[in-house]
Short mmCIF file of C-alpha atoms in Angstrom, two decimals:
data_model
loop_
_atom_site.label_atom_id
_atom_site.label_comp_id
_atom_site.label_asym_id
_atom_site.label_seq_id
_atom_site.Cartn_x
_atom_site.Cartn_y
_atom_site.Cartn_z
CA MET A 892 8.10 -3.55 -3.88
CA SER A 893 9.17 -2.75 -0.43
CA ARG A 894 8.69 -5.58 2.01
CA LEU A 895 5.32 -5.20 3.54
CA ARG A 896 5.01 -5.21 7.52
CA ARG A 897 3.71 -8.76 8.22
CA LEU A 898 1.88 -10.93 11.11
CA ASP A 899 5.40 -11.75 12.27
CA ASP A 900 6.20 -7.88 12.85
CA LEU A 901 3.15 -7.51 15.42
CA GLU A 902 2.19 -7.99 18.68
CA VAL A 903 -0.88 -9.57 19.30
CA ALA A 904 -1.08 -11.27 22.29
CA GLY A 905 -3.50 -10.04 24.87
CA LYS A 906 -4.66 -7.38 22.23
CA ARG A 907 -7.86 -6.52 20.47
CA VAL A 908 -7.07 -7.22 16.61
CA LEU A 909 -9.25 -5.55 13.71
CA VAL A 910 -8.98 -7.49 11.17
CA ARG A 911 -10.19 -6.00 7.21
CA ALA A 912 -11.47 -9.04 5.74
CA ASP A 913 -12.95 -9.93 2.22
CA LEU A 914 -16.40 -11.43 3.04
CA ASN A 915 -17.95 -9.32 0.02
CA VAL A 916 -20.03 -13.02 -0.99
CA PRO A 917 -22.88 -13.48 -3.36
CA LEU A 918 -26.22 -14.09 -0.87
CA ASP A 919 -29.08 -15.85 -2.55
CA GLY A 920 -32.30 -15.84 -0.60
CA GLY A 921 -29.99 -14.39 2.95
CA VAL A 922 -28.03 -17.61 2.20
CA VAL A 923 -24.34 -17.71 1.17
CA SER A 924 -23.89 -18.95 -1.98
CA ASP A 925 -20.07 -19.21 -2.47
CA ASP A 926 -18.11 -19.19 0.61
CA PHE A 927 -14.63 -19.26 -1.27
CA ARG A 928 -13.98 -15.88 0.37
CA ILE A 929 -14.96 -16.47 3.70
CA ARG A 930 -12.72 -20.05 3.82
CA GLU A 931 -9.96 -18.14 2.27
CA ALA A 932 -10.31 -15.68 5.78
CA VAL A 933 -10.50 -18.43 8.24
CA PRO A 934 -6.89 -19.26 8.22
CA ASN A 935 -5.91 -15.61 9.32
CA ILE A 936 -8.47 -15.65 11.88
CA ARG A 937 -7.20 -18.92 13.40
CA ALA A 938 -3.85 -17.84 13.49
CA LEU A 939 -4.50 -14.76 15.56
CA ARG A 940 -6.32 -16.87 18.11
CA GLU A 941 -3.52 -19.01 17.84
CA ARG A 942 -1.34 -15.94 18.83
CA GLY A 943 -3.50 -15.13 21.82
CA ALA A 944 -5.32 -12.45 20.32
CA ARG A 945 -7.69 -11.44 23.46
CA VAL A 946 -10.09 -10.87 20.49
CA VAL A 947 -10.79 -10.76 17.07
CA VAL A 948 -12.81 -8.23 15.42
CA VAL A 949 -13.58 -8.31 11.91
CA ALA A 950 -14.78 -5.79 9.36
CA SER A 951 -15.57 -6.14 5.75
CA HIS A 952 -18.02 -4.72 2.93
CA LEU A 953 -20.69 -6.71 1.16
CA GLY A 954 -22.26 -5.36 -1.98
CA ARG A 955 -22.57 -1.44 -2.99
CA PRO A 956 -25.75 -0.59 -0.61
CA GLU A 957 -27.05 2.72 -0.53
CA GLY A 958 -27.17 3.58 3.42
CA ARG A 959 -28.26 0.87 5.89
CA ASP A 960 -29.51 -1.75 4.14
CA PRO A 961 -31.02 -5.02 5.80
CA GLU A 962 -30.39 -7.34 2.43
CA PHE A 963 -26.69 -6.26 2.39
CA SER A 964 -26.36 -7.14 6.23
CA LEU A 965 -23.47 -9.60 7.00
CA ALA A 966 -25.48 -11.31 9.76
CA PRO A 967 -26.02 -14.64 6.76
CA VAL A 968 -21.84 -14.29 6.50
CA ALA A 969 -21.83 -14.25 10.28
CA GLU A 970 -23.39 -17.76 10.46
CA ARG A 971 -21.59 -19.16 7.71
CA LEU A 972 -18.13 -18.04 9.15
CA GLY A 973 -19.15 -19.95 12.22
CA GLU A 974 -19.73 -23.00 10.66
CA ILE A 975 -16.61 -23.17 8.40
CA GLY A 976 -14.02 -22.04 11.40
CA GLY A 977 -15.47 -23.83 14.36
CA PHE A 978 -15.93 -20.99 16.32
CA ASP A 979 -18.35 -18.37 17.86
CA VAL A 980 -18.99 -15.41 16.07
CA ILE A 981 -20.63 -12.70 17.60
CA MET A 982 -22.42 -10.41 15.51
CA ALA A 983 -22.40 -6.72 16.16
CA GLY A 984 -25.23 -4.60 15.53
CA ASP A 985 -23.51 -1.74 13.76
CA THR A 986 -20.22 -1.22 12.34
CA ALA A 987 -18.34 1.23 14.45
CA GLY A 988 -20.82 2.59 16.89
CA PRO A 989 -22.28 1.50 20.54
CA GLU A 990 -23.69 -1.53 19.60
CA ALA A 991 -19.91 -2.51 18.08
CA GLN A 992 -18.02 -0.72 20.98
CA ARG A 993 -20.35 -3.23 23.13
CA ALA A 994 -20.03 -6.47 21.39
CA VAL A 995 -16.14 -6.19 21.53
CA ALA A 996 -15.87 -5.20 25.43
CA GLU A 997 -18.41 -7.76 25.93
CA ALA A 998 -16.54 -10.57 24.16
CA PRO A 999 -15.00 -13.41 26.12
CA ASP A 1000 -10.95 -14.25 25.68
CA GLY A 1001 -9.99 -15.41 22.26
CA GLY A 1002 -13.89 -14.10 20.87
CA MET A 1003 -14.65 -13.29 17.54
CA VAL A 1004 -16.62 -10.52 16.43
CA LEU A 1005 -18.22 -9.40 13.21
CA LEU A 1006 -18.79 -5.51 12.59
CA GLU A 1007 -21.79 -4.59 10.29
CA ASN A 1008 -21.45 -3.96 6.39
CA THR A 1009 -18.70 -1.03 6.53
CA ARG A 1010 -20.80 0.27 3.32
CA PHE A 1011 -23.62 1.24 5.89
CA GLU A 1012 -20.87 3.89 6.77
CA PRO A 1013 -21.15 7.16 4.66
CA GLY A 1014 -17.88 7.86 5.53
CA GLU A 1015 -16.12 4.28 4.34
CA THR A 1016 -15.47 5.01 0.25
CA GLY A 1017 -14.24 8.51 1.52
CA ASN A 1018 -11.93 7.75 4.22
CA ASP A 1019 -13.54 9.75 6.59
CA PRO A 1020 -11.41 10.48 9.63
CA HIS A 1021 -14.07 10.31 12.16
CA LEU A 1022 -14.87 6.31 10.87
CA ALA A 1023 -11.71 5.77 10.85
CA ASP A 1024 -11.06 6.80 14.45
CA ALA A 1025 -14.11 4.81 15.66
CA LEU A 1026 -13.07 1.82 13.99
CA ALA A 1027 -9.41 2.45 15.53
CA SER A 1028 -10.73 2.65 18.76
CA LEU A 1029 -12.09 -0.52 18.53
CA ALA A 1030 -8.78 -2.67 18.64
CA ASP A 1031 -5.11 -2.08 19.58
CA ALA A 1032 -3.41 -3.31 16.26
CA PHE A 1033 -4.66 -4.05 12.54
CA VAL A 1034 -4.29 -6.59 10.15
CA LEU A 1035 -4.89 -6.11 6.29
CA ASP A 1036 -6.28 -9.54 5.04
CA ALA A 1037 -8.72 -8.04 2.47
CA PHE A 1038 -6.34 -8.02 -0.43
CA GLY A 1039 -9.42 -7.28 -3.04
CA SER A 1040 -9.65 -4.13 -1.42
CA ALA A 1041 -6.41 -3.18 -1.28
CA HIS A 1042 -6.64 -0.76 -4.43
CA ARG A 1043 -9.07 1.07 -2.06
CA ALA A 1044 -8.45 4.10 -0.09
CA HIS A 1045 -11.25 3.19 2.44
CA ALA A 1046 -11.89 3.95 6.12
CA SER A 1047 -11.65 0.60 6.89
CA THR A 1048 -8.39 -0.21 5.15
CA VAL A 1049 -5.61 2.70 4.65
CA GLY A 1050 -7.82 5.38 7.52
CA VAL A 1051 -7.22 2.42 10.10
CA ALA A 1052 -3.86 1.23 9.12
CA GLU A 1053 -2.51 5.11 9.76
CA ARG A 1054 -3.92 4.76 13.11
CA LEU A 1055 -2.77 1.78 14.59
CA PRO A 1056 0.00 -0.64 14.44
CA ALA A 1057 -0.58 -2.64 11.27
CA ALA A 1058 0.33 -5.62 9.43
CA ALA A 1059 -0.73 -7.63 6.21
CA SER A 1060 -2.01 -10.93 6.33
CA ASP A 1061 0.02 -14.01 4.82
CA LEU A 1062 -2.72 -14.17 2.67
CA VAL A 1063 -1.75 -10.86 1.36
CA VAL A 1064 1.57 -11.30 1.37
CA ALA A 1065 0.99 -14.58 -0.84
CA GLU A 1066 -1.18 -12.40 -3.29
CA VAL A 1067 1.50 -9.84 -3.73
CA ALA A 1068 4.19 -12.74 -4.34
CA ALA A 1069 2.09 -14.55 -6.67
CA LEU A 1070 1.40 -11.57 -9.09
CA THR A 1071 4.69 -9.83 -8.56
CA ARG A 1072 6.33 -13.01 -10.15
CA LEU A 1073 4.07 -12.27 -13.30
CA LEU A 1074 5.28 -8.61 -13.08
CA GLU A 1075 8.91 -9.25 -12.60
CA ASP A 1076 10.14 -12.42 -13.98
CA PRO A 1077 7.12 -14.53 -15.66
CA PRO A 1078 8.37 -17.79 -17.04
CA ARG A 1079 7.92 -17.91 -20.90
CA PRO A 1080 5.89 -18.08 -23.06
CA TYR A 1081 3.76 -15.83 -20.67
CA VAL A 1082 0.07 -15.58 -21.73
CA VAL A 1083 -2.18 -13.36 -20.54
CA VAL A 1084 -6.14 -14.78 -20.78
CA LEU A 1085 -8.76 -11.66 -20.40
CA GLY A 1086 -12.59 -11.98 -20.89
CA GLY A 1087 -15.63 -10.61 -18.55
CA ALA A 1088 -18.64 -8.08 -19.52
CA LYS A 1089 -16.44 -4.98 -20.53
CA VAL A 1090 -13.09 -3.69 -22.22
CA SER A 1091 -13.17 -0.37 -19.84
CA GLY A 1092 -12.01 -2.57 -16.61
CA LYS A 1093 -8.88 -4.21 -18.62
CA LEU A 1094 -7.78 -1.49 -20.65
CA GLY A 1095 -5.11 -0.34 -18.29
CA VAL A 1096 -3.93 -3.66 -17.79
CA MET A 1097 -3.77 -4.72 -21.57
CA LYS A 1098 -1.75 -0.96 -21.78
CA ALA A 1099 0.39 -2.36 -19.34
CA LEU A 1100 0.92 -6.29 -19.91
CA LEU A 1101 1.00 -6.40 -23.58
CA PRO A 1102 4.91 -5.08 -24.16
CA LYS A 1103 5.79 -7.78 -21.39
CA VAL A 1104 3.67 -10.70 -23.53
CA ASP A 1105 3.89 -13.57 -25.68
CA ALA A 1106 0.05 -13.45 -26.57
CA MET A 1107 -2.44 -12.06 -25.00
CA LEU A 1108 -5.71 -14.23 -25.72
CA VAL A 1109 -9.15 -12.07 -25.60
CA GLY A 1110 -12.64 -13.36 -25.09
CA GLY A 1111 -15.87 -12.49 -23.13
CA GLY A 1112 -18.30 -9.24 -23.93
CA MET A 1113 -14.97 -7.09 -24.38
CA CYS A 1114 -13.93 -9.02 -27.45
CA PHE A 1115 -16.34 -8.15 -29.43
CA THR A 1116 -15.19 -3.88 -28.72
CA LEU A 1117 -12.26 -4.94 -30.27
CA LEU A 1118 -13.82 -6.96 -33.23
CA VAL A 1119 -15.86 -3.49 -33.73
CA ALA A 1120 -12.30 -1.34 -33.22
CA GLU A 1121 -11.03 -3.88 -36.54
CA GLY A 1122 -13.86 -3.49 -38.37
CA TYR A 1123 -16.06 -6.32 -37.96
CA PRO A 1124 -19.95 -6.05 -37.53
CA VAL A 1125 -21.18 -7.57 -34.10
CA GLY A 1126 -24.77 -7.84 -34.36
CA ASP A 1127 -26.40 -6.53 -30.99
CA SER A 1128 -23.15 -7.69 -28.90
CA LEU A 1129 -22.17 -5.46 -26.17
CA VAL A 1130 -19.79 -2.84 -27.16
CA ASP A 1131 -18.06 -0.40 -25.06
CA GLU A 1132 -18.15 2.84 -27.59
CA SER A 1133 -16.52 4.96 -25.40
CA LYS A 1134 -13.21 3.05 -26.18
CA LEU A 1135 -13.28 1.96 -29.09
CA GLU A 1136 -10.87 4.72 -30.51
CA GLU A 1137 -8.52 3.23 -27.44
CA VAL A 1138 -8.87 -0.26 -28.09
CA GLY A 1139 -7.92 0.46 -32.13
CA ASP A 1140 -4.92 2.59 -31.37
CA LEU A 1141 -3.52 -0.59 -28.94
CA LEU A 1142 -4.29 -2.93 -31.67
CA ARG A 1143 -1.93 -1.25 -34.20
CA GLY A 1144 0.47 -0.36 -31.81
CA PRO A 1145 3.86 -2.22 -32.12
CA HIS A 1146 2.56 -4.74 -29.81
CA GLY A 1147 -0.87 -5.12 -31.26
CA GLY A 1148 0.23 -8.39 -32.78
CA ARG A 1149 0.52 -10.14 -29.84
CA VAL A 1150 -3.27 -9.85 -29.01
CA MET A 1151 -5.78 -13.30 -30.05
CA VAL A 1152 -9.49 -12.05 -30.02
CA ALA A 1153 -12.38 -14.70 -30.61
CA THR A 1154 -12.21 -16.15 -34.44
CA ASP A 1155 -15.87 -17.65 -34.12
CA ALA A 1156 -18.85 -17.10 -31.12
CA VAL A 1157 -21.93 -18.58 -30.11
CA VAL A 1158 -24.52 -16.13 -30.48
CA ALA A 1159 -28.00 -16.12 -29.39
CA SER A 1160 -31.04 -14.42 -30.95
CA GLU A 1161 -31.87 -12.90 -27.52
CA PHE A 1162 -29.91 -12.55 -24.17
CA SER A 1163 -31.44 -15.32 -22.01
CA ALA A 1164 -30.64 -18.69 -21.02
CA GLY A 1165 -33.03 -20.76 -23.16
CA ALA A 1166 -32.43 -18.50 -26.35
CA GLU A 1167 -31.82 -20.10 -29.54
CA HIS A 1168 -28.13 -20.05 -30.53
CA GLN A 1169 -25.35 -20.98 -33.52
CA VAL A 1170 -21.78 -20.98 -34.01
CA VAL A 1171 -20.84 -18.12 -36.35
CA PRO A 1172 -17.01 -16.80 -37.81
CA THR A 1173 -16.47 -13.37 -35.79
CA PRO A 1174 -16.07 -11.79 -39.05
CA ARG A 1175 -19.59 -12.68 -39.92
CA MET A 1176 -21.87 -12.17 -37.08
CA PRO A 1177 -25.42 -11.58 -38.10
CA ASP A 1178 -27.61 -8.20 -37.08
CA GLY A 1179 -29.77 -8.76 -34.23
CA TRP A 1180 -27.93 -11.89 -32.55
CA VAL A 1181 -25.95 -11.35 -29.26
CA GLY A 1182 -22.45 -13.09 -28.58
CA VAL A 1183 -22.70 -14.98 -25.88
CA ASP A 1184 -19.82 -17.21 -25.64
CA VAL A 1185 -16.24 -17.77 -27.83
CA GLY A 1186 -16.88 -20.38 -30.34
CA PRO A 1187 -14.93 -24.24 -30.60
CA ALA A 1188 -12.47 -23.11 -32.96
CA THR A 1189 -11.21 -20.27 -30.56
CA THR A 1190 -11.73 -22.79 -27.59
CA GLU A 1191 -8.95 -25.04 -29.51
CA SER A 1192 -6.61 -22.30 -30.44
CA PHE A 1193 -6.42 -20.67 -27.17
CA SER A 1194 -6.46 -24.02 -25.45
CA GLU A 1195 -3.01 -24.74 -27.25
CA VAL A 1196 -1.72 -21.31 -26.55
CA ILE A 1197 -2.56 -21.40 -22.70
CA ARG A 1198 -1.30 -25.46 -22.41
CA ASN A 1199 1.90 -24.55 -23.97
CA ALA A 1200 2.59 -21.50 -21.69
CA GLY A 1201 5.29 -21.28 -19.19
CA SER A 1202 3.32 -18.73 -17.26
CA VAL A 1203 -0.45 -18.00 -17.49
CA PHE A 1204 -2.69 -15.14 -16.11
CA TRP A 1205 -6.53 -15.23 -16.53
CA ASN A 1206 -9.18 -12.82 -15.39
CA GLY A 1207 -12.41 -12.79 -16.69
CA PRO A 1208 -15.22 -15.85 -18.18
CA MET A 1209 -14.96 -16.45 -22.09
CA GLY A 1210 -18.93 -16.06 -22.44
CA VAL A 1211 -22.14 -16.28 -19.82
CA PHE A 1212 -21.33 -19.20 -18.02
CA GLU A 1213 -23.52 -19.06 -15.59
CA TRP A 1214 -26.21 -20.63 -18.43
CA GLU A 1215 -25.43 -24.52 -19.11
CA ALA A 1216 -25.37 -23.52 -23.10
CA PHE A 1217 -22.81 -20.74 -23.31
CA ARG A 1218 -20.23 -21.95 -20.38
CA ALA A 1219 -18.08 -24.06 -22.92
CA GLY A 1220 -15.54 -21.58 -23.97
CA THR A 1221 -15.22 -20.52 -20.24
CA ARG A 1222 -14.84 -24.81 -19.41
CA ALA A 1223 -12.19 -24.99 -21.80
CA VAL A 1224 -10.21 -22.23 -20.79
CA ALA A 1225 -10.56 -23.42 -17.16
CA GLU A 1226 -9.33 -26.95 -18.05
CA ALA A 1227 -6.42 -25.83 -20.07
CA VAL A 1228 -5.47 -24.14 -17.21
CA ALA A 1229 -5.39 -26.81 -15.05
CA ALA A 1230 -3.25 -28.77 -17.16
CA SER A 1231 -0.80 -26.75 -17.77
CA ASP A 1232 2.24 -27.80 -16.46
CA GLY A 1233 3.24 -23.84 -16.37
CA TYR A 1234 3.02 -20.87 -13.46
CA THR A 1235 -0.91 -20.08 -13.65
CA VAL A 1236 -2.63 -17.53 -11.76
CA VAL A 1237 -6.65 -16.96 -11.63
CA GLY A 1238 -7.99 -13.71 -10.39
CA GLY A 1239 -11.48 -12.03 -10.58
CA GLY A 1240 -14.62 -13.35 -8.79
CA ASP A 1241 -16.71 -14.13 -11.84
CA THR A 1242 -13.59 -16.24 -12.87
CA VAL A 1243 -13.03 -18.00 -9.51
CA ALA A 1244 -16.67 -18.76 -9.30
CA ALA A 1245 -16.31 -20.47 -12.77
CA LEU A 1246 -13.51 -22.97 -11.49
CA ARG A 1247 -15.40 -23.72 -8.78
CA GLU A 1248 -18.56 -24.51 -10.77
CA PHE A 1249 -16.31 -26.85 -12.40
CA GLY A 1250 -14.46 -28.37 -9.66
CA LEU A 1251 -11.18 -26.57 -10.62
CA GLU A 1252 -10.03 -24.40 -7.81
CA ASP A 1253 -7.50 -26.34 -6.75
CA ALA A 1254 -5.62 -26.96 -10.11
CA PRO A 1255 -3.88 -23.30 -10.51
CA THR A 1256 -1.08 -22.22 -9.08
CA HIS A 1257 -2.29 -19.39 -6.99
CA VAL A 1258 -6.08 -18.45 -6.87
CA SER A 1259 -6.45 -14.50 -6.09
CA THR A 1260 -9.14 -13.55 -4.14
CA GLY A 1261 -8.47 -9.98 -5.45
CA GLY A 1262 -9.57 -8.94 -9.07
CA GLY A 1263 -9.25 -5.47 -9.60
CA ALA A 1264 -6.48 -5.02 -7.03
CA GLY A 1265 -4.59 -7.78 -8.59
CA LEU A 1266 -5.50 -6.13 -12.26
CA GLU A 1267 -4.18 -2.62 -10.80
CA LEU A 1268 -1.07 -4.78 -9.16
CA LEU A 1269 -0.13 -5.90 -12.75
CA GLU A 1270 -0.52 -2.28 -14.28
CA GLY A 1271 2.19 -1.37 -12.04
CA GLU A 1272 -0.18 0.74 -9.93
CA THR A 1273 0.62 1.37 -5.97
CA LEU A 1274 -2.36 -0.12 -4.00
CA PRO A 1275 -3.16 2.71 -0.86
CA ALA A 1276 -3.89 -0.08 1.42
CA LEU A 1277 -0.02 -1.95 1.05
CA ALA A 1278 1.67 1.45 0.72
CA VAL A 1279 0.50 1.94 4.21
CA LEU A 1280 1.96 -1.08 5.42
CA GLU A 1281 5.25 -0.39 3.88
CA GLU A 1282 6.44 2.67 5.52
CA GLY A 1283 9.20 2.59 7.87
CA VAL A 1284 10.21 -1.33 6.57
CA GLU A 1285 13.82 -1.93 5.29
#
């Protein structure tokens, strides 16, 4: 990958700087319930203010609203951002309309304005040129700080970067460097751990990485699709029927022997936190039961492989870690990653939330703010929002 234009390449003193941040955080009753991404965004805002930016204008999406929906307002995020950053945050009443224009124009020198949810605008996801023009009119320069949205060609990522002097934040540069090391020269043995609900979102990275890894450990809901592809019953567990043929071809392919699938599982009588549950070998999962976690034998074998790895990439929990009874597998993998002396990278919102739940968020070498973007980068894909920042850079 060519060198990205960086903050050092951008003149920001006395200028209005639009930052595309990733403030897509979970809310519970209108209150931020996990502020990891907000904390990760604060250093870039501080750096711009310290470099003399006249006003820092921050844009972000939150959730997937259908039009303007107060439930997805960034107002609670503005409050938490100000608390963490220790600065006043002016909350604009819209994304790129007259209220945003007024908020930016009236902001004091060194002030910070948070625009309303970019996905309230119908043109955001289609990179509508009129929205991109409106957003660009709010600033003199642009900084991409949302690595988690770098794989999306949206108006607030690609559109604005095409219209203003633009650069990547230190966070984005660090994200790319951390993942590129795994792509180009991972310390051996190189182990990839994949989990989460569906195999569909991970199939691309499985195909891309399987020839390059020494072991690929698969748990979570996605492992049941692999088990069905191998001819095993999985009861009422989640199965991605549309991907069975592709998964089967992958497992029977030249590198299929590198895949380690859960050999036992915790199964529940129904999908609920207090359901009756038991541990069974995965080849003999009972009818009517649903898999909710990897079992203790799988936990032990996965943990041993992880602890002895030279490098580890982990994306996706091993089970329904949000429920106390079904988090042992995810906790064990988190502890194994934390205990590893190798180069360890963890990505994906649920995976990072699990690390934070277990108090281990500082243990990996790198904790990524991007889930899908990180997976696409490891697949060797070009991320649209990064490609714009490479143009014209030697």
